[in-house]
PDB file of C-alpha atoms in Angstrom:
ATOM      1  CA  MET J  21     105.707  77.429 100.482  1.00  0.00           C
ATOM      2  CA  ARG J  22     104.112  75.118  97.951  1.00  0.00           C
ATOM      3  CA  GLN J  23     102.135  73.256 100.617  1.00  0.00           C
ATOM      4  CA  ASP J  24     101.052  76.574 102.119  1.00  0.00           C
ATOM      5  CA  LEU J  25      99.655  77.697  98.772  1.00  0.00           C
ATOM      6  CA  MET J  26      97.870  74.382  98.358  1.00  0.00           C
ATOM      7  CA  SER J  27      96.263  74.872 101.770  1.00  0.00           C
ATOM      8  CA  VAL J  28      95.302  78.467 100.997  1.00  0.00           C
ATOM      9  CA  GLN J  29      93.485  77.559  97.804  1.00  0.00           C
ATOM     10  CA  LYS J  30      91.614  74.777  99.621  1.00  0.00           C
ATOM     11  CA  ALA J  31      90.693  77.151 102.442  1.00  0.00           C
ATOM     12  CA  GLY J  32      89.098  79.471  99.907  1.00  0.00           C
ATOM     13  CA  HIS J  33      86.592  76.832  98.809  1.00  0.00           C
ATOM     14  CA  ALA J  34      83.970  77.973 101.315  1.00  0.00           C
ATOM     15  CA  VAL J  35      84.006  81.496  99.918  1.00  0.00           C
ATOM     16  CA  VAL J  36      83.831  80.315  96.320  1.00  0.00           C
ATOM     17  CA  LYS J  37      80.995  77.892  97.170  1.00  0.00           C
ATOM     18  CA  ARG J  38      78.921  80.850  98.326  1.00  0.00           C
ATOM     19  CA  SER J  39      79.348  82.317  94.840  1.00  0.00           C
ATOM     20  CA  GLY J  40      77.515  79.325  93.395  1.00  0.00           C
ATOM     21  CA  TYR J  41      80.244  76.914  92.294  1.00  0.00           C
ATOM     22  CA  SER J  42      79.624  73.225  92.915  1.00  0.00           C
ATOM     23  CA  GLU J  43      81.740  70.996  95.139  1.00  0.00           C
ATOM     24  CA  GLU J  44      82.675  68.870  92.102  1.00  0.00           C
ATOM     25  CA  THR J  45      83.996  71.897  90.218  1.00  0.00           C
ATOM     26  CA  LEU J  46      86.022  73.022  93.223  1.00  0.00           C
ATOM     27  CA  ALA J  47      87.440  69.527  93.702  1.00  0.00           C
ATOM     28  CA  GLU J  48      88.496  69.425  90.047  1.00  0.00           C
ATOM     29  CA  TRP J  49      90.114  72.864  90.261  1.00  0.00           C
ATOM     30  CA  SER J  50      91.867  71.882  93.467  1.00  0.00           C
ATOM     31  CA  LYS J  51      93.201  68.670  91.922  1.00  0.00           C
ATOM     32  CA  LYS J  52      94.516  70.506  88.858  1.00  0.00           C
ATOM     33  CA  SER J  53      96.018  73.254  91.004  1.00  0.00           C
ATOM     34  CA  ASP J  54      97.797  70.711  93.216  1.00  0.00           C
ATOM     35  CA  GLU J  55      99.160  68.896  90.159  1.00  0.00           C
ATOM     36  CA  GLU J  56     100.464  72.148  88.702  1.00  0.00           C
ATOM     37  CA  MET J  57     102.112  73.181  91.960  1.00  0.00           C
ATOM     38  CA  MET J  58     103.718  69.779  92.500  1.00  0.00           C
ATOM     39  CA  ASP J  59     105.089  69.655  88.943  1.00  0.00           C
ATOM     40  CA  GLY J  60     108.751  70.439  89.524  1.00  0.00           C
ATOM     41  CA  ASN J  61     109.352  71.448  85.910  1.00  0.00           C
ATOM     42  CA  LYS J  62     107.409  74.697  86.148  1.00  0.00           C
ATOM     43  CA  ARG J  63     108.647  77.863  87.760  1.00  0.00           C
ATOM     44  CA  MET J  64     106.051  80.055  89.379  1.00  0.00           C
ATOM     45  CA  TRP J  65     106.765  83.697  90.067  1.00  0.00           C
ATOM     46  CA  PHE J  66     104.252  85.886  91.791  1.00  0.00           C
ATOM     47  CA  ARG J  67     103.883  88.655  94.266  1.00  0.00           C
ATOM     48  CA  MET J  68     101.085  88.629  96.784  1.00  0.00           C
ATOM     49  CA  ARG J  69      99.987  90.935  99.553  1.00  0.00           C
ATOM     50  CA  MET J  70      97.685  89.622 102.252  1.00  0.00           C
ATOM     51  CA  ALA J  71      96.539  90.723 105.639  1.00  0.00           C
ATOM     52  CA  TRP J  72      94.626  88.826 108.281  1.00  0.00           C
ATOM     53  CA  GLY J  73      93.286  90.263 111.448  1.00  0.00           C
ATOM     54  CA  GLN J  74      90.668  89.950 114.153  1.00  0.00           C
ATOM     55  CA  ARG J  75      89.426  92.908 116.083  1.00  0.00           C
ATOM     56  CA  CYS J  76      89.292  92.383 119.800  1.00  0.00           C
ATOM     57  CA  SER J  77      87.572  94.212 122.602  1.00  0.00           C
ATOM     58  CA  GLU J  78      88.305  93.693 126.243  1.00  0.00           C
ATOM     59  CA  GLU J  79      89.304  90.308 127.563  1.00  0.00           C
ATOM     60  CA  GLY J  80      86.581  87.754 126.899  1.00  0.00           C
ATOM     61  CA  ALA J  81      84.284  90.148 125.031  1.00  0.00           C
ATOM     62  CA  SER J  82      83.277  89.567 121.449  1.00  0.00           C
ATOM     63  CA  ALA J  83      84.888  91.543 118.668  1.00  0.00           C
ATOM     64  CA  PRO J  84      83.150  94.720 117.535  1.00  0.00           C
ATOM     65  CA  PRO J  85      81.270  94.489 114.242  1.00  0.00           C
ATOM     66  CA  VAL J  86      83.257  94.962 111.076  1.00  0.00           C
ATOM     67  CA  PRO J  87      82.275  98.135 109.204  1.00  0.00           C
ATOM     68  CA  SER J  88      80.414  97.658 105.953  1.00  0.00           C
ATOM     69  CA  THR J  89      82.387  98.041 102.770  1.00  0.00           C
ATOM     70  CA  THR J  90      81.683 100.402  99.930  1.00  0.00           C
ATOM     71  CA  ASP J  91      82.896 100.525  96.363  1.00  0.00           C
ATOM     72  CA  ASP J  92      83.244 104.307  96.413  1.00  0.00           C
ATOM     73  CA  PRO J  93      86.801 105.399  97.240  1.00  0.00           C
ATOM     74  CA  SER J  94      86.943 107.819 100.107  1.00  0.00           C
ATOM     75  CA  PRO J  95      88.350 111.292  99.455  1.00  0.00           C
ATOM     76  CA  THR J  96      91.394 110.444 101.590  1.00  0.00           C
ATOM     77  CA  GLU J  97      92.289 107.397  99.491  1.00  0.00           C
ATOM     78  CA  SER J  98      94.425 107.891  96.440  1.00  0.00           C
ATOM     79  CA  ILE J  99      93.934 105.623  93.462  1.00  0.00           C
ATOM     80  CA  TYR J 100      97.163 103.880  92.483  1.00  0.00           C
ATOM     81  CA  PRO J 101      98.300 104.938  89.002  1.00  0.00           C
ATOM     82  CA  TYR J 102      98.712 101.604  87.218  1.00  0.00           C
ATOM     83  CA  TYR J 103      99.572 103.367  84.002  1.00  0.00           C
ATOM     84  CA  TYR J 104      99.904 106.894  82.691  1.00  0.00           C
ATOM     85  CA  ILE J 105      98.599 108.236  79.401  1.00  0.00           C
ATOM     86  CA  TYR J 106     100.617 111.032  77.823  1.00  0.00           C
ATOM     87  CA  THR J 107      99.109 113.207  75.117  1.00  0.00           C
ATOM     88  CA  THR J 108     102.349 114.490  73.581  1.00  0.00           C
ATOM     89  CA  GLN J 109     105.848 113.187  73.053  1.00  0.00           C
ATOM     90  CA  GLU J 110     107.277 116.174  74.924  1.00  0.00           C
ATOM     91  CA  GLU J 111     105.178 115.370  77.981  1.00  0.00           C
ATOM     92  CA  SER J 112     106.331 111.750  77.869  1.00  0.00           C
ATOM     93  CA  LEU J 113     110.003 112.720  77.544  1.00  0.00           C
ATOM     94  CA  ARG J 114     109.711 115.287  80.358  1.00  0.00           C
ATOM     95  CA  GLU J 115     108.219 112.669  82.713  1.00  0.00           C
ATOM     96  CA  ALA J 116     110.868 110.103  81.697  1.00  0.00           C
ATOM     97  CA  ALA J 117     113.625 112.614  82.469  1.00  0.00           C
ATOM     98  CA  LEU J 118     111.999 113.342  85.832  1.00  0.00           C
ATOM     99  CA  ARG J 119     111.823 109.618  86.710  1.00  0.00           C
ATOM    100  CA  ASN J 120     115.410 108.983  85.641  1.00  0.00           C
ATOM    101  CA  ARG J 121     117.032 112.131  87.078  1.00  0.00           C
ATOM    102  CA  ASN J 122     119.011 110.356  89.853  1.00  0.00           C
ATOM    103  CA  LYS J 123     119.658 107.093  88.055  1.00  0.00           C
ATOM    104  CA  ASP J 124     122.729 108.004  86.034  1.00  0.00           C
ATOM    105  CA  LEU J 125     125.706 106.492  87.822  1.00  0.00           C
ATOM    106  CA  PRO J 126     129.333 106.915  86.809  1.00  0.00           C
ATOM    107  CA  GLU J 127     130.967 103.960  85.125  1.00  0.00           C
ATOM    108  CA  PRO J 128     133.041 101.754  87.426  1.00  0.00           C
ATOM    109  CA  PRO J 129     136.823 102.256  87.312  1.00  0.00           C
ATOM    110  CA  LEU J 130     138.817 100.067  84.983  1.00  0.00           C
ATOM    111  CA  PRO J 131     140.735  97.222  86.601  1.00  0.00           C
ATOM    112  CA  ILE J 132     144.378  97.948  87.244  1.00  0.00           C
ATOM    113  CA  ALA J 133     146.609  95.877  85.015  1.00  0.00           C
ATOM    114  CA  LYS J 134     149.566  94.313  86.805  1.00  0.00           C
ATOM    115  CA  THR J 135     152.902  94.865  85.134  1.00  0.00           C
TER     116      THR J 135
END
């Protein structure tokens, strides 16, 4: 996994170069990143979602053009609620009770003592 991440960050250099960063800066970042990943004393925890894909037409034909992107969310997309803002304590407590309604489990039985 570590080597895969090292390869991924090096593969991203071409994209970052187009943003105006120099090759020297990228090489320095890459070196520091590799050192950090190879340091066995550090634990790294992360969660990442990625998707790769290539559209294909019929056999031997080129892929259709990729649609242009837009920053405006479409009406069918829902924006993920990263956080909620409650205006009253009652509203907050009501939502907490709703979230926790099926989470109360009975306590486990006591172990049977052998006599």
